[in-house]
Short mmCIF file of C-alpha atoms in Angstrom, two decimals:
data_model
loop_
_atom_site.label_atom_id
_atom_site.label_comp_id
_atom_site.label_asym_id
_atom_site.label_seq_id
_atom_site.Cartn_x
_atom_site.Cartn_y
_atom_site.Cartn_z
CA MET A 1 0.00 0.00 0.00
CA ASP A 2 0.99 3.60 -0.36
CA VAL A 3 -0.48 7.09 -0.01
CA ARG A 4 -1.52 9.30 -2.91
CA GLN A 5 0.63 12.46 -3.09
CA TYR A 6 1.90 11.88 0.42
CA PHE A 7 4.34 14.75 0.96
CA ALA A 8 1.91 17.29 -0.51
CA SER A 9 -0.93 15.96 1.69
CA VAL A 10 0.64 16.13 5.17
CA ASN A 11 -1.67 18.32 7.26
CA HIS A 12 0.20 21.10 9.09
CA THR A 13 -2.07 21.19 12.14
CA ILE A 14 -1.87 17.43 12.70
CA LEU A 15 1.90 17.33 12.13
CA LEU A 16 2.57 20.21 14.53
CA ASN A 17 0.42 18.56 17.21
CA LEU A 18 2.40 15.33 16.80
CA LEU A 19 5.70 17.20 16.99
CA HIS A 20 4.65 19.02 20.17
CA HIS A 21 4.73 15.63 21.95
CA ARG A 22 8.29 14.91 20.79
CA VAL A 23 10.14 18.20 20.32
CA PRO A 24 11.15 20.58 23.17
CA ASP A 25 9.63 24.06 23.13
CA SER A 26 13.09 25.55 22.54
CA THR A 27 13.21 23.84 19.12
CA MET A 28 9.53 23.83 18.22
CA TRP A 29 9.68 27.35 16.74
CA LEU A 30 12.14 26.09 14.11
CA CYS A 31 9.86 23.19 13.15
CA GLU A 32 6.94 25.59 12.80
CA ARG A 33 9.00 27.88 10.58
CA ILE A 34 10.19 25.03 8.29
CA ILE A 35 6.72 23.52 7.97
CA GLY A 36 5.13 26.92 7.39
CA SER A 37 7.57 27.69 4.57
CA PHE A 38 5.65 25.35 2.26
CA ALA A 39 1.90 25.03 1.95
CA GLU A 40 -0.89 24.04 -0.39
CA GLU A 41 -4.56 24.53 0.34
CA HIS A 42 -6.48 21.27 0.76
CA ASP A 43 -10.10 21.83 1.74
CA GLU A 44 -9.14 25.07 3.49
CA HIS A 45 -6.33 23.33 5.43
CA ARG A 46 -2.63 24.09 5.02
CA CYS A 47 -0.84 20.96 3.82
CA GLY A 48 2.49 19.80 2.49
CA ILE A 49 6.11 19.55 3.62
CA PRO A 50 9.04 20.78 1.51
CA LEU A 51 10.66 18.03 -0.56
CA GLY A 52 14.44 17.99 -0.55
CA ASN A 53 14.61 19.62 2.86
CA VAL A 54 16.73 17.70 5.40
CA THR A 55 13.71 17.54 7.71
CA SER A 56 11.23 16.20 5.13
CA GLN A 57 11.88 12.51 5.85
CA LEU A 58 11.93 13.11 9.60
CA PHE A 59 8.57 14.90 9.52
CA ALA A 60 7.15 12.25 7.16
CA ASN A 61 8.13 9.47 9.56
CA VAL A 62 6.74 11.29 12.60
CA TYR A 63 3.43 11.69 10.76
CA LEU A 64 3.11 8.03 9.72
CA HIS A 65 4.39 6.72 13.05
CA GLU A 66 0.70 6.94 13.95
CA LEU A 67 -0.02 4.30 11.29
CA ASP A 68 2.76 2.10 12.71
CA HIS A 69 1.18 2.37 16.16
CA PHE A 70 -2.28 1.57 14.77
CA VAL A 71 -1.04 -1.51 12.87
CA ALA A 72 1.02 -2.82 15.81
CA HIS A 73 -1.32 -2.13 18.71
CA GLU A 74 -4.83 -1.93 17.27
CA LEU A 75 -4.62 -4.47 14.45
CA ARG A 76 -1.86 -6.46 16.21
CA ILE A 77 -0.03 -7.19 12.95
CA ARG A 78 3.50 -8.55 13.34
CA ARG A 79 4.58 -8.96 9.71
CA TYR A 80 4.57 -5.31 8.72
CA ALA A 81 7.24 -2.99 7.33
CA ARG A 82 7.13 0.63 6.18
CA TYR A 83 9.48 3.02 4.43
CA MET A 84 8.04 6.54 4.14
CA ASP A 85 4.55 6.07 2.66
CA ASP A 86 5.12 2.58 1.21
CA TRP A 87 4.30 -0.34 3.46
CA ILE A 88 3.77 -4.08 3.23
CA VAL A 89 1.87 -6.59 5.34
CA VAL A 90 2.45 -10.33 5.00
CA GLY A 91 -0.30 -12.80 5.86
CA ARG A 92 -1.82 -16.15 4.92
CA ASP A 93 -5.48 -15.15 4.50
CA ARG A 94 -6.45 -12.96 1.54
CA SER A 95 -9.74 -11.84 3.08
CA ALA A 96 -7.95 -10.88 6.32
CA LEU A 97 -5.43 -8.83 4.31
CA GLU A 98 -8.25 -7.07 2.48
CA GLU A 99 -9.81 -6.22 5.85
CA ILE A 100 -6.46 -4.86 7.10
CA ALA A 101 -6.08 -2.72 3.98
CA MET A 102 -9.59 -1.33 4.39
CA ARG A 103 -9.03 -0.47 8.07
CA CYS A 104 -5.71 1.21 7.24
CA ARG A 105 -7.44 3.33 4.58
CA VAL A 106 -10.13 4.38 7.06
CA PHE A 107 -7.56 5.20 9.76
CA LEU A 108 -5.48 7.29 7.37
CA ARG A 109 -8.54 9.16 6.13
CA ASP A 110 -10.07 9.83 9.55
CA GLN A 111 -6.97 10.41 11.67
CA LEU A 112 -4.35 11.79 9.28
CA ARG A 113 -6.46 13.11 6.37
CA LEU A 114 -4.54 10.99 3.88
CA ASP A 115 -5.80 9.06 0.88
CA ALA A 116 -4.59 5.50 0.20
CA PRO A 117 -6.81 4.51 -2.73
CA GLU A 118 -7.55 0.90 -3.56
CA ARG A 119 -5.79 1.24 -6.91
CA LYS A 120 -2.54 1.86 -4.99
CA THR A 121 -2.99 -1.37 -3.03
CA SER A 122 -1.88 -4.71 -4.43
CA LEU A 123 -2.29 -8.22 -3.04
CA VAL A 124 0.15 -10.73 -4.51
CA PRO A 125 1.45 -14.18 -3.49
CA VAL A 126 4.96 -13.89 -2.05
CA THR A 127 6.03 -16.68 -4.42
CA ARG A 128 5.44 -14.22 -7.28
CA GLY A 129 7.58 -11.59 -5.61
CA VAL A 130 6.62 -8.36 -3.90
CA ASP A 131 7.76 -5.20 -5.71
CA TRP A 132 8.98 -2.83 -2.98
CA LEU A 133 11.60 -0.06 -2.81
CA GLY A 134 13.33 -0.96 -6.06
CA PHE A 135 13.57 -4.66 -5.26
CA VAL A 136 11.37 -7.68 -5.86
CA LEU A 137 11.16 -9.57 -2.56
CA PHE A 138 10.78 -13.36 -2.42
CA PRO A 139 10.54 -15.51 0.74
CA HIS A 140 14.27 -16.31 0.81
CA HIS A 141 15.96 -13.78 -1.48
CA ARG A 142 15.49 -10.51 -3.37
CA VAL A 143 16.42 -9.24 -6.82
CA LEU A 144 16.54 -5.78 -8.31
CA ARG A 145 13.43 -4.61 -10.12
CA THR A 146 13.84 -4.83 -13.92
CA ALA A 147 13.33 -1.08 -14.31
CA THR A 148 16.01 -0.43 -11.68
CA MET A 149 18.51 -2.61 -13.56
CA ARG A 150 17.66 -0.87 -16.82
CA ARG A 151 18.31 2.54 -15.25
CA MET A 152 21.55 1.25 -13.73
CA ARG A 153 22.87 0.03 -17.10
CA HIS A 154 21.95 3.34 -18.74
CA ARG A 155 23.59 5.37 -15.97
CA VAL A 156 26.79 3.29 -15.99
CA ARG A 157 27.04 3.63 -19.78
CA GLU A 158 26.62 7.42 -19.50
CA ARG A 159 29.29 7.70 -16.81
CA VAL A 160 31.78 5.48 -18.66
CA PHE A 161 31.45 7.59 -21.83
CA ALA A 162 31.77 10.76 -19.75
CA TYR A 163 35.03 9.37 -18.35
CA LEU A 164 36.42 8.10 -21.67
CA ASP A 165 35.31 10.95 -23.95
CA ASP A 166 34.74 14.02 -21.79
CA GLY A 167 37.49 13.72 -19.20
CA MET A 168 35.33 13.10 -16.15
CA PRO A 169 37.60 12.37 -13.13
CA TYR A 170 38.09 8.67 -12.44
CA ASP A 171 37.13 9.19 -8.79
CA ASP A 172 33.65 10.22 -9.93
CA LEU A 173 33.34 7.08 -12.06
CA ARG A 174 34.61 4.92 -9.21
CA ALA A 175 32.00 6.45 -6.89
CA THR A 176 29.27 5.41 -9.36
CA PHE A 177 30.60 1.84 -9.47
CA ALA A 178 30.83 1.70 -5.67
CA SER A 179 27.26 2.95 -5.28
CA TYR A 180 25.80 0.36 -7.64
CA ASP A 181 28.00 -2.40 -6.23
CA GLY A 182 26.57 -1.66 -2.79
CA LEU A 183 23.04 -1.90 -4.20
CA LEU A 184 23.78 -5.19 -5.97
CA ARG A 185 25.27 -6.69 -2.81
CA CYS A 186 21.77 -6.45 -1.29
CA ALA A 187 20.23 -8.56 -4.05
CA ARG A 188 20.72 -11.87 -5.80
CA ASN A 189 22.02 -10.36 -9.04
CA GLU A 190 25.49 -11.93 -9.15
CA ARG A 191 25.78 -11.83 -12.94
CA MET A 192 25.01 -8.12 -13.08
CA ARG A 193 27.55 -7.47 -10.32
CA ASP A 194 30.18 -9.49 -12.22
CA ASP A 195 29.47 -7.42 -15.35
CA LEU A 196 29.86 -4.21 -13.34
CA ILE A 197 33.21 -5.33 -11.93
CA LEU A 198 34.38 -6.29 -15.44
CA VAL A 199 33.46 -2.87 -16.85
CA GLN A 200 35.28 -1.17 -13.97
CA CYS A 201 38.42 -3.24 -14.61
CA MET A 202 38.34 -2.34 -18.30
CA CYS A 203 38.26 1.37 -17.41
#
């Protein structure tokens, strides 16, 4: 599941109330100033947090911590994981998962004024793989999403040509290889990692 236009939909009043419970008064003025620097009008409410700001992920996690609490303590779900506004629940009963999804949608709408439409919810067997955060997750391993691998190949090709033809510093190229190697170490994509190492050796 995930939330439609999450960062643009975070309600300022709700977020500030949540922060008041966690942030000392001596720092709260700064949070209010950062949050107030960006706003869109949603049904006469000020909404949205600035993307790219160092605090955006912190504020986003504080806001959806309420969902974590609801899932853990109200629904008593153990197999649950969330990153920002993308979350997964693993279970054995399809009808039970549909009920969980419905209750999460209602909670988000009523408590946090967020929209998690049904079209942004998918129920798939884990044997088919769960597409999440750039990976496809299986019960005992994970692989990179096809689109992620395609972007990686394109980016590596661009950087190699920039190094060979345009004089880009080798340290910049090496940083690209190191970044992608770290990503591939988290997945079962040994052949792609071998190809990356080979290309690096040839440079």
